[in-house]
Structure formats: C-alpha cells, structure tokens
C-alpha cells in the first residue's frame, strides 16, 4: 500500500465558502478516483496546519492513476490558491527499495508535463515533500 498524505495551512484571507468547496473536492477524489482504496479528509490535529487528507492506493500503478486523475488536477487548480503552506508525503509498506524512486518519478513526470501546476506550487508560501517540483 501507498498512503499519500497532505497537510494544509490555509491563507488567512481564503474565503470560507471556497475552502469548503476545496475540501468537498478532496472528498470527491476519495469517492470517485477508482484507484483509491480508502481515504480521509478533515481537520488537522496537533500541528500548525488547518486540514489534512490521506489517500491510500494498492501499488505504484494505482498511485500513478490517482496522481494523474483529471479530478486531482481540478482540485489543484481550485484549492492550491487558498493554501499558504503545504506538506505532502508518502508512506509505503512496499519493501521494494525502488518504490520511493517510482513515486518521485510519477511526480517528476506530472510536473514536467504541466508548467501551470508548477506555477501553482511555486505560488505557495511553503511547500515540502517528496513530490516538490525539481527534487530528485
């Protein structure tokens, strides 16, 4: 399994209705992207973030399908402008040491094919994680 998790701190001026819509879109991802086995979206507890989301997929093929789903890109487009700080990371129980490289490769391909997405990420005040553009 691969568990993809994000933690989000919203911009202070982010309109509440737009934040609610973005959270609803994250929930749609969990319900509608077939590769997602289970998911959770809600308040982030115990840190400097407002919300978090976790999506679990079976394997790297499911991860690729999740990351490249058109709905995922729609959520990026509407939600990222509301975020001031984001952390994105992955946890896997796959013992194959190549899995981490394959995860990074999926992200590198995604960013390489979408300069507008890179601009959205670069517009965040802070972004950390294995999927940050330009990281090997």
Short mmCIF file of N, CA and C in Angstrom, two decimals, residues 9-125:
data_model
loop_
_atom_site.label_atom_id
_atom_site.label_comp_id
_atom_site.label_asym_id
_atom_site.label_seq_id
_atom_site.Cartn_x
_atom_site.Cartn_y
_atom_site.Cartn_z
N UNK A 9 -2.18 24.45 5.49
CA UNK A 9 -2.47 25.65 6.27
C UNK A 9 -3.04 26.65 5.27
N UNK A 10 -4.23 27.12 5.54
CA UNK A 10 -4.92 27.99 4.60
C UNK A 10 -4.46 29.44 4.75
N UNK A 11 -4.59 30.19 3.66
CA UNK A 11 -4.30 31.62 3.71
C UNK A 11 -5.33 32.29 4.62
N UNK A 12 -4.92 33.27 5.41
CA UNK A 12 -5.89 33.92 6.31
C UNK A 12 -7.06 34.57 5.58
N UNK A 13 -6.84 34.99 4.34
CA UNK A 13 -7.90 35.65 3.58
C UNK A 13 -8.68 34.70 2.67
N UNK A 14 -8.43 33.39 2.81
CA UNK A 14 -9.14 32.41 1.97
C UNK A 14 -10.62 32.42 2.34
N UNK A 15 -11.51 32.69 1.36
CA UNK A 15 -12.95 32.71 1.66
C UNK A 15 -13.44 31.35 2.14
N UNK A 16 -14.20 31.35 3.22
CA UNK A 16 -14.69 30.11 3.84
C UNK A 16 -15.44 29.23 2.85
N UNK A 17 -16.26 29.82 1.98
CA UNK A 17 -17.02 29.01 1.04
C UNK A 17 -16.09 28.31 0.04
N UNK A 18 -15.00 28.97 -0.35
CA UNK A 18 -14.05 28.34 -1.27
C UNK A 18 -13.26 27.23 -0.58
N UNK A 19 -12.91 27.44 0.68
CA UNK A 19 -12.23 26.38 1.45
C UNK A 19 -13.15 25.17 1.56
N UNK A 20 -14.42 25.40 1.89
CA UNK A 20 -15.37 24.29 1.99
C UNK A 20 -15.51 23.56 0.66
N UNK A 21 -15.55 24.32 -0.43
CA UNK A 21 -15.65 23.69 -1.75
C UNK A 21 -14.42 22.85 -2.05
N UNK A 22 -13.22 23.36 -1.71
CA UNK A 22 -11.99 22.61 -1.95
C UNK A 22 -11.97 21.32 -1.13
N UNK A 23 -12.41 21.39 0.12
CA UNK A 23 -12.48 20.18 0.95
C UNK A 23 -13.48 19.18 0.37
N UNK A 24 -14.58 19.69 -0.14
CA UNK A 24 -15.55 18.82 -0.81
C UNK A 24 -14.97 18.15 -2.04
N UNK A 25 -14.15 18.88 -2.77
CA UNK A 25 -13.50 18.30 -3.96
C UNK A 25 -12.49 17.22 -3.55
N UNK A 26 -11.77 17.43 -2.44
CA UNK A 26 -10.87 16.39 -1.94
C UNK A 26 -11.66 15.13 -1.60
N UNK A 27 -12.81 15.31 -0.99
CA UNK A 27 -13.65 14.15 -0.66
C UNK A 27 -14.14 13.45 -1.93
N UNK A 28 -14.46 14.25 -2.96
CA UNK A 28 -14.85 13.66 -4.25
C UNK A 28 -13.73 12.79 -4.81
N UNK A 29 -12.49 13.25 -4.66
CA UNK A 29 -11.36 12.44 -5.13
C UNK A 29 -11.38 11.06 -4.47
N UNK A 30 -11.61 11.03 -3.17
CA UNK A 30 -11.66 9.75 -2.47
C UNK A 30 -12.77 8.85 -2.96
N UNK A 31 -13.92 9.46 -3.24
CA UNK A 31 -15.07 8.68 -3.70
C UNK A 31 -14.98 8.27 -5.16
N UNK A 32 -14.40 9.12 -6.01
CA UNK A 32 -14.52 8.93 -7.45
C UNK A 32 -13.27 8.41 -8.16
N UNK A 33 -12.11 8.53 -7.59
CA UNK A 33 -10.92 8.00 -8.26
C UNK A 33 -10.83 6.53 -7.91
N UNK A 34 -11.01 5.68 -8.92
CA UNK A 34 -11.12 4.24 -8.70
C UNK A 34 -9.91 3.62 -8.00
N UNK A 35 -8.73 4.18 -8.20
CA UNK A 35 -7.52 3.60 -7.60
C UNK A 35 -7.48 3.78 -6.09
N UNK A 36 -8.25 4.70 -5.54
CA UNK A 36 -8.23 4.96 -4.10
C UNK A 36 -8.98 3.86 -3.37
N UNK A 37 -8.27 3.19 -2.46
CA UNK A 37 -8.84 2.10 -1.68
C UNK A 37 -9.59 2.64 -0.47
N UNK A 38 -8.99 3.59 0.23
CA UNK A 38 -9.66 4.29 1.31
C UNK A 38 -9.02 5.66 1.46
N UNK A 39 -9.74 6.55 2.17
CA UNK A 39 -9.30 7.94 2.24
C UNK A 39 -9.88 8.60 3.47
N UNK A 40 -9.32 9.76 3.81
CA UNK A 40 -9.85 10.58 4.90
C UNK A 40 -9.50 12.03 4.60
N UNK A 41 -10.45 12.92 4.84
CA UNK A 41 -10.25 14.37 4.67
C UNK A 41 -10.86 15.03 5.89
N UNK A 42 -10.11 15.93 6.54
CA UNK A 42 -10.68 16.61 7.70
C UNK A 42 -9.71 17.56 8.35
N UNK A 43 -10.06 17.96 9.57
CA UNK A 43 -9.23 18.89 10.33
C UNK A 43 -7.92 18.22 10.72
N UNK A 44 -6.84 18.98 10.66
CA UNK A 44 -5.53 18.50 11.06
C UNK A 44 -5.37 18.81 12.55
N UNK A 45 -5.00 17.83 13.32
CA UNK A 45 -4.89 17.98 14.77
C UNK A 45 -3.43 17.82 15.18
N UNK A 46 -2.96 18.71 16.05
CA UNK A 46 -1.63 18.54 16.62
C UNK A 46 -0.51 19.19 15.86
N UNK A 47 -0.80 20.25 15.14
CA UNK A 47 0.27 20.92 14.42
C UNK A 47 -0.15 22.30 13.97
N UNK A 48 0.60 22.84 13.05
CA UNK A 48 0.36 24.19 12.54
C UNK A 48 -0.43 24.18 11.23
N UNK A 49 -1.22 23.15 11.02
CA UNK A 49 -2.00 23.03 9.79
C UNK A 49 -3.48 23.05 10.13
N UNK A 50 -4.28 23.44 9.16
CA UNK A 50 -5.73 23.51 9.35
C UNK A 50 -6.44 22.22 8.95
N UNK A 51 -6.02 21.64 7.83
CA UNK A 51 -6.70 20.47 7.27
C UNK A 51 -5.68 19.47 6.76
N UNK A 52 -6.14 18.26 6.59
CA UNK A 52 -5.30 17.21 6.03
C UNK A 52 -6.14 16.26 5.23
N UNK A 53 -5.46 15.50 4.38
CA UNK A 53 -6.12 14.47 3.59
C UNK A 53 -5.15 13.32 3.39
N UNK A 54 -5.68 12.11 3.33
CA UNK A 54 -4.89 10.92 3.10
C UNK A 54 -5.64 10.04 2.11
N UNK A 55 -4.91 9.56 1.11
CA UNK A 55 -5.48 8.67 0.10
C UNK A 55 -4.58 7.44 0.01
N UNK A 56 -5.16 6.26 0.14
CA UNK A 56 -4.40 5.02 0.08
C UNK A 56 -4.69 4.30 -1.24
N UNK A 57 -3.63 3.82 -1.87
CA UNK A 57 -3.73 3.04 -3.11
C UNK A 57 -2.94 1.75 -2.93
N UNK A 58 -3.24 0.77 -3.75
CA UNK A 58 -2.61 -0.55 -3.61
C UNK A 58 -1.13 -0.57 -3.98
N UNK A 59 -0.77 0.11 -5.07
CA UNK A 59 0.58 -0.05 -5.62
C UNK A 59 0.93 1.15 -6.49
N UNK A 60 2.08 1.10 -7.12
CA UNK A 60 2.55 2.24 -7.90
C UNK A 60 1.64 2.52 -9.10
N UNK A 61 1.03 1.51 -9.66
CA UNK A 61 0.09 1.74 -10.77
C UNK A 61 -1.13 2.53 -10.27
N UNK A 62 -1.63 2.16 -9.10
CA UNK A 62 -2.73 2.90 -8.51
C UNK A 62 -2.32 4.32 -8.13
N UNK A 63 -1.09 4.46 -7.67
CA UNK A 63 -0.58 5.78 -7.31
C UNK A 63 -0.54 6.68 -8.54
N UNK A 64 -0.03 6.13 -9.63
CA UNK A 64 0.03 6.89 -10.89
C UNK A 64 -1.38 7.29 -11.34
N UNK A 65 -2.32 6.37 -11.28
CA UNK A 65 -3.71 6.67 -11.68
C UNK A 65 -4.30 7.77 -10.80
N UNK A 66 -4.04 7.70 -9.51
CA UNK A 66 -4.53 8.72 -8.57
C UNK A 66 -3.90 10.08 -8.88
N UNK A 67 -2.58 10.11 -9.01
CA UNK A 67 -1.88 11.38 -9.21
C UNK A 67 -2.25 12.03 -10.54
N UNK A 68 -2.51 11.23 -11.57
CA UNK A 68 -2.77 11.77 -12.91
C UNK A 68 -4.25 11.89 -13.23
N UNK A 69 -5.11 11.61 -12.27
CA UNK A 69 -6.55 11.71 -12.50
C UNK A 69 -6.93 13.17 -12.80
N UNK A 70 -7.74 13.40 -13.82
CA UNK A 70 -8.17 14.77 -14.12
C UNK A 70 -8.82 15.47 -12.92
N UNK A 71 -9.55 14.75 -12.09
CA UNK A 71 -10.17 15.36 -10.92
C UNK A 71 -9.09 15.87 -9.95
N UNK A 72 -8.00 15.15 -9.82
CA UNK A 72 -6.90 15.61 -8.96
C UNK A 72 -6.37 16.95 -9.46
N UNK A 73 -6.22 17.07 -10.75
CA UNK A 73 -5.72 18.33 -11.31
C UNK A 73 -6.72 19.47 -11.10
N UNK A 74 -8.01 19.18 -11.19
CA UNK A 74 -9.04 20.19 -10.92
C UNK A 74 -8.95 20.69 -9.48
N UNK A 75 -8.73 19.77 -8.56
CA UNK A 75 -8.60 20.14 -7.15
C UNK A 75 -7.38 21.04 -6.95
N UNK A 76 -6.26 20.70 -7.61
CA UNK A 76 -5.07 21.55 -7.53
C UNK A 76 -5.39 22.97 -7.99
N UNK A 77 -6.08 23.08 -9.09
CA UNK A 77 -6.37 24.38 -9.70
C UNK A 77 -7.23 25.26 -8.78
N UNK A 78 -8.22 24.67 -8.16
CA UNK A 78 -9.11 25.48 -7.33
C UNK A 78 -8.63 25.59 -5.89
N UNK A 79 -7.93 24.58 -5.38
CA UNK A 79 -7.56 24.58 -3.98
C UNK A 79 -6.22 25.21 -3.64
N UNK A 80 -5.21 25.01 -4.48
CA UNK A 80 -3.88 25.50 -4.13
C UNK A 80 -3.81 27.02 -3.94
N UNK A 81 -4.56 27.82 -4.69
CA UNK A 81 -4.51 29.26 -4.43
C UNK A 81 -5.02 29.66 -3.03
N UNK A 82 -5.68 28.77 -2.34
CA UNK A 82 -6.20 29.04 -1.00
C UNK A 82 -5.20 28.69 0.10
N UNK A 83 -4.12 28.02 -0.28
CA UNK A 83 -3.17 27.44 0.68
C UNK A 83 -1.94 28.33 0.81
N UNK A 84 -1.50 28.52 2.07
CA UNK A 84 -0.26 29.27 2.29
C UNK A 84 0.91 28.35 2.58
N UNK A 85 0.62 27.17 3.12
CA UNK A 85 1.68 26.22 3.48
C UNK A 85 1.16 24.81 3.29
N UNK A 86 2.00 23.96 2.69
CA UNK A 86 1.57 22.59 2.42
C UNK A 86 2.73 21.62 2.60
N UNK A 87 2.42 20.48 3.16
CA UNK A 87 3.36 19.37 3.23
C UNK A 87 2.69 18.18 2.57
N UNK A 88 3.43 17.52 1.71
CA UNK A 88 2.93 16.35 1.00
C UNK A 88 3.95 15.23 1.17
N UNK A 89 3.49 14.06 1.63
CA UNK A 89 4.43 12.96 1.75
C UNK A 89 3.73 11.63 1.54
N UNK A 90 4.55 10.62 1.40
CA UNK A 90 4.04 9.28 1.12
C UNK A 90 4.65 8.27 2.10
N UNK A 91 3.84 7.32 2.49
CA UNK A 91 4.26 6.22 3.34
C UNK A 91 3.90 4.93 2.62
N UNK A 92 4.84 4.01 2.54
CA UNK A 92 4.54 2.74 1.90
C UNK A 92 5.06 1.58 2.73
N UNK A 93 4.33 0.47 2.69
CA UNK A 93 4.81 -0.75 3.32
C UNK A 93 5.44 -1.69 2.29
N UNK A 94 5.56 -1.21 1.05
CA UNK A 94 6.22 -1.98 0.00
C UNK A 94 7.71 -2.05 0.31
N UNK A 95 8.25 -3.24 0.45
CA UNK A 95 9.65 -3.40 0.84
C UNK A 95 10.62 -3.22 -0.32
N UNK A 96 10.10 -3.06 -1.53
CA UNK A 96 10.97 -2.83 -2.69
C UNK A 96 11.60 -1.44 -2.56
N UNK A 97 12.93 -1.37 -2.48
CA UNK A 97 13.57 -0.06 -2.32
C UNK A 97 13.35 0.88 -3.51
N UNK A 98 12.94 0.35 -4.64
CA UNK A 98 12.70 1.18 -5.82
C UNK A 98 11.38 1.96 -5.73
N UNK A 99 10.50 1.60 -4.82
CA UNK A 99 9.19 2.24 -4.75
C UNK A 99 9.30 3.75 -4.54
N UNK A 100 10.19 4.18 -3.67
CA UNK A 100 10.37 5.61 -3.44
C UNK A 100 10.79 6.34 -4.71
N UNK A 101 11.70 5.74 -5.46
CA UNK A 101 12.12 6.35 -6.72
C UNK A 101 10.96 6.39 -7.72
N UNK A 102 10.14 5.35 -7.73
CA UNK A 102 8.99 5.33 -8.65
C UNK A 102 7.97 6.40 -8.27
N UNK A 103 7.77 6.63 -6.98
CA UNK A 103 6.86 7.68 -6.52
C UNK A 103 7.39 9.04 -6.98
N UNK A 104 8.68 9.29 -6.76
CA UNK A 104 9.27 10.56 -7.19
C UNK A 104 9.18 10.71 -8.71
N UNK A 105 9.33 9.61 -9.44
CA UNK A 105 9.24 9.66 -10.90
C UNK A 105 7.84 10.07 -11.35
N UNK A 106 6.81 9.55 -10.70
CA UNK A 106 5.43 9.93 -11.04
C UNK A 106 5.27 11.44 -10.88
N UNK A 107 5.76 11.97 -9.78
CA UNK A 107 5.65 13.42 -9.55
C UNK A 107 6.46 14.21 -10.57
N UNK A 108 7.67 13.76 -10.86
CA UNK A 108 8.50 14.47 -11.83
C UNK A 108 7.82 14.52 -13.19
N UNK A 109 7.22 13.42 -13.61
CA UNK A 109 6.51 13.38 -14.88
C UNK A 109 5.30 14.31 -14.86
N UNK A 110 4.60 14.30 -13.74
CA UNK A 110 3.41 15.15 -13.60
C UNK A 110 3.79 16.63 -13.72
N UNK A 111 4.83 17.04 -13.03
CA UNK A 111 5.24 18.44 -13.07
C UNK A 111 5.85 18.80 -14.42
N UNK A 112 6.61 17.89 -15.02
CA UNK A 112 7.25 18.17 -16.31
C UNK A 112 6.21 18.43 -17.39
N UNK A 113 5.07 17.77 -17.29
CA UNK A 113 4.03 17.92 -18.29
C UNK A 113 3.02 19.02 -18.01
N UNK A 114 3.23 19.78 -16.93
CA UNK A 114 2.21 20.75 -16.53
C UNK A 114 2.84 21.98 -15.88
N UNK A 115 3.38 22.92 -16.69
CA UNK A 115 4.01 24.10 -16.12
C UNK A 115 3.05 24.95 -15.28
N UNK A 116 1.77 24.93 -15.60
CA UNK A 116 0.79 25.70 -14.80
C UNK A 116 0.69 25.12 -13.39
N UNK A 117 0.80 23.81 -13.25
CA UNK A 117 0.78 23.19 -11.93
C UNK A 117 2.03 23.59 -11.15
N UNK A 118 3.16 23.60 -11.80
CA UNK A 118 4.40 24.03 -11.13
C UNK A 118 4.24 25.46 -10.64
N UNK A 119 3.63 26.32 -11.44
CA UNK A 119 3.41 27.72 -11.03
C UNK A 119 2.51 27.78 -9.80
N UNK A 120 1.48 26.93 -9.74
CA UNK A 120 0.61 26.90 -8.56
C UNK A 120 1.40 26.50 -7.32
N UNK A 121 2.24 25.49 -7.45
CA UNK A 121 3.06 25.02 -6.33
C UNK A 121 4.04 26.11 -5.90
N UNK A 122 4.66 26.75 -6.88
CA UNK A 122 5.63 27.80 -6.56
C UNK A 122 4.97 29.02 -5.95
N UNK A 123 3.65 29.17 -6.13
CA UNK A 123 2.91 30.28 -5.55
C UNK A 123 2.58 30.08 -4.07
N UNK A 124 2.82 28.89 -3.55
CA UNK A 124 2.59 28.64 -2.13
C UNK A 124 3.68 29.31 -1.31
N UNK A 125 3.35 29.74 -0.12
CA UNK A 125 4.37 30.31 0.76
C UNK A 125 5.42 29.30 1.15
#
